[in-house]
């Protein structure tokens, strides 16, 4: 039979868990787009910018119940735009399938449009990249790319299909059928026994979970309950453990963590860490007190022992390893009910005190704690949050209770602003019957906020809560102590109502605490079937524990002379300016 590369690409993609593709067509991909337009399984989605395509696809992978996010973009120019989101997926361990066109390989001409060595370009941000040479390779390469993306540490892959391969037909001997593979069972029985014994003998065990544990929250909960152990999460893994479980403490457990977490882990003598890489954010810039008895379970062999030495390291898929560990702990005859009761009471008291501290803080703008508490009250438990990067992220992490797996997505290790708005679109397309909302800083909103037009065009019901403080606050706050001036962190004056009008979204503002309850109710009502931009005039004058803790930790680690220089300079500026 004779088939075109574009037909074959569609044939391959239709067999994978791909429900949508994201991108902007160009002359190198129109044939592929034309094929996708005829698909009953895949819907190609036009975005305004390829970075948004990648962020939307990322959220499709994170929240889509086994789906993989997929891009179809032009070579070079589309790829450089998309690299913000591809990089996020690479560092956050999120599978992503990037299909790009490629310049013609059947002509002699150089200086073709978009001609660039893409393999070199993406080398640092993909697990692997391929250039398809012939039509017969299209299907096997796309299948191999998908398997690569989802196996081991998940991540992005890229397949370049030259435009001539897409356009023209060539002989193809067979049409392979995709066969999914299952996670390989572990053979770490000795390590699991050691881990169970360490946890049994510990005086004050603690549990730290990340995105890699997002699908084993129930088993982690049972382990925590048997051990009477507090559970802390990473930022990316906030949804890996329910915020309303009595043993849940908060993000991280360093001095940059909320009091419930910092206190619960203070005497921790054995830490069970699952699906975490001990990265900079959740460890409070590596200041967390990790005990020598560290049991580290992760899919990445590179992560185990990288930042903190391990006593027991187990490399494997948490969906296989954690149930095995739970079985051993259940069999160990542990009774810590009294310890568990005490721990739960302490966590509840610490959480209540932290809440009261925030609630007592009143200004004429919106109190973040009040906002998040009211939002939680009005949302369904399975509502999906996409959150950007900034002060609003850490406020959400400290003050919003995340209750179900995969209901909180935020850019973490690559930490790329501009994520939340397009990610909400990906999450909504994957979860049309669930509430989807964004918490996004005004600075981040300026990067990708025009993508709201896509939500309006597709009539996606999403509430975009823009935390409007007029600054790049997370950085401005970091500048305050050491520099006492805000260089390039004060934003231009933006009227969000204009963006709503321009994109076809509804608009409303929440100016102060008294408008919070009604404002959220109205926003969620509108967002049943259309996008709404909510201008939240937020109060940022109270710092998060995270910002306070990290600024202090980082400064402390400076060489003595430089620390003295920084402090002296800040003091001088305080007095003289
Ligand atoms: C692409 C990108 N550029 C710059 C940064 C550095 N950065 C981190 S947080 C932040 C401030 C974000 O401001 P805004 O979106 O208004 O959120 P806020 O901190 O005010 O809540 C900046 C500039 C980043 N993380 N990503
Ligand atoms: Mg801001």
CSV table of N, CA and C and ligand atoms in Angstrom, one decimal, residues 389-393 414-417 440-445 447 467 469 471-475 491 540, ligand 1:
chain,number,residue,atom,x,y,z
A,389,UNK,N,3.6,30.9,38.7
A,389,UNK,CA,4.8,31.0,39.5
A,389,UNK,C,4.9,32.4,40.1
A,390,UNK,N,4.9,32.5,41.4
A,390,UNK,CA,5.0,33.8,42.1
A,390,UNK,C,4.6,33.7,43.5
A,391,UNK,N,4.4,34.8,44.1
A,391,UNK,CA,3.9,34.9,45.5
A,391,UNK,C,2.6,34.1,45.7
A,392,UNK,N,1.8,34.3,44.6
A,392,UNK,CA,0.4,33.6,44.7
A,392,UNK,C,0.6,32.1,44.8
A,393,UNK,N,1.7,31.6,44.2
A,393,UNK,CA,1.9,30.1,44.3
A,393,UNK,C,2.0,29.7,45.7
A,414,UNK,N,11.3,23.8,36.6
A,414,UNK,CA,11.7,24.7,35.5
A,414,UNK,C,11.2,26.1,35.9
A,415,UNK,N,10.1,26.1,36.6
A,415,UNK,CA,9.6,27.3,37.3
A,415,UNK,C,9.3,28.4,36.3
A,416,UNK,N,8.5,28.1,35.2
A,416,UNK,CA,8.3,29.0,34.1
A,416,UNK,C,7.0,29.8,34.3
A,417,UNK,N,7.1,31.1,34.4
A,417,UNK,CA,5.9,31.9,34.4
A,417,UNK,C,5.1,31.8,33.1
A,440,UNK,N,-3.4,33.1,39.2
A,440,UNK,CA,-2.3,33.6,38.3
A,440,UNK,C,-1.9,35.0,38.8
A,441,UNK,N,-0.6,35.3,38.9
A,441,UNK,CA,-0.1,36.6,39.2
A,441,UNK,C,-0.4,37.5,38.0
A,442,UNK,N,-0.4,38.8,38.3
A,442,UNK,CA,-0.6,39.8,37.2
A,442,UNK,C,0.5,39.8,36.2
A,443,UNK,N,1.7,39.6,36.7
A,443,UNK,CA,2.9,39.5,35.8
A,443,UNK,C,2.8,38.3,34.9
A,444,UNK,N,2.5,37.2,35.5
A,444,UNK,CA,2.4,35.9,34.7
A,444,UNK,C,1.2,36.1,33.7
A,445,UNK,N,0.2,36.7,34.1
A,445,UNK,CA,-1.0,36.9,33.2
A,445,UNK,C,-0.6,37.7,32.0
A,447,UNK,N,2.0,37.5,30.4
A,447,UNK,CA,2.8,36.7,29.5
A,447,UNK,C,1.9,35.9,28.6
A,467,UNK,N,-4.3,37.6,40.5
A,467,UNK,CA,-3.9,38.2,41.8
A,467,UNK,C,-3.2,39.5,41.4
A,469,UNK,N,-1.6,42.8,42.1
A,469,UNK,CA,-0.8,43.6,43.1
A,469,UNK,C,0.1,44.6,42.4
A,471,UNK,N,2.8,44.2,40.9
A,471,UNK,CA,4.2,43.9,41.0
A,471,UNK,C,4.5,42.4,40.6
A,472,UNK,N,5.8,42.2,40.3
A,472,UNK,CA,6.3,40.9,40.3
A,472,UNK,C,6.7,40.5,41.7
A,473,UNK,N,5.7,40.2,42.5
A,473,UNK,CA,5.9,40.3,43.9
A,473,UNK,C,6.9,39.3,44.5
A,474,UNK,N,6.9,38.1,43.9
A,474,UNK,CA,7.8,37.1,44.5
A,474,UNK,C,9.3,37.6,44.5
A,475,UNK,N,9.6,38.3,43.4
A,475,UNK,CA,11.0,38.8,43.3
A,475,UNK,C,11.1,40.2,44.0
A,491,UNK,N,5.1,46.6,37.8
A,491,UNK,CA,4.5,46.4,36.5
A,491,UNK,C,3.9,47.7,36.0
A,540,UNK,N,-0.7,41.7,49.6
A,540,UNK,CA,0.5,41.0,49.7
A,540,UNK,C,1.5,41.4,50.8
B,1,LIG,C1,9.7,32.9,32.5
B,1,LIG,C2,10.1,33.5,33.9
B,1,LIG,N1,10.6,34.7,34.0
B,1,LIG,C3,11.0,35.2,35.2
B,1,LIG,C4,10.8,34.4,36.3
B,1,LIG,C5,11.2,34.9,37.7
B,1,LIG,N2,10.1,35.1,38.6
B,1,LIG,C6,9.6,34.2,39.4
B,1,LIG,S1,8.3,34.6,40.3
B,1,LIG,C7,8.2,36.1,39.5
B,1,LIG,C8,7.2,37.1,39.8
B,1,LIG,C9,5.8,36.8,39.3
B,1,LIG,O1,5.0,37.9,39.3
B,1,LIG,P1,3.4,37.8,39.3
B,1,LIG,O2,3.1,36.9,38.2
B,1,LIG,O3,2.8,39.1,39.3
B,1,LIG,O4,3.1,37.0,40.6
B,1,LIG,P2,3.3,37.5,42.1
B,1,LIG,O5,4.6,37.1,42.6
B,1,LIG,O6,3.1,39.0,42.1
B,1,LIG,O7,2.2,36.8,42.8
B,1,LIG,C10,9.3,36.3,38.6
B,1,LIG,C11,9.5,37.4,37.8
B,1,LIG,C12,10.3,33.1,36.1
B,1,LIG,N3,10.1,32.3,37.1
B,1,LIG,N4,9.9,32.7,34.9
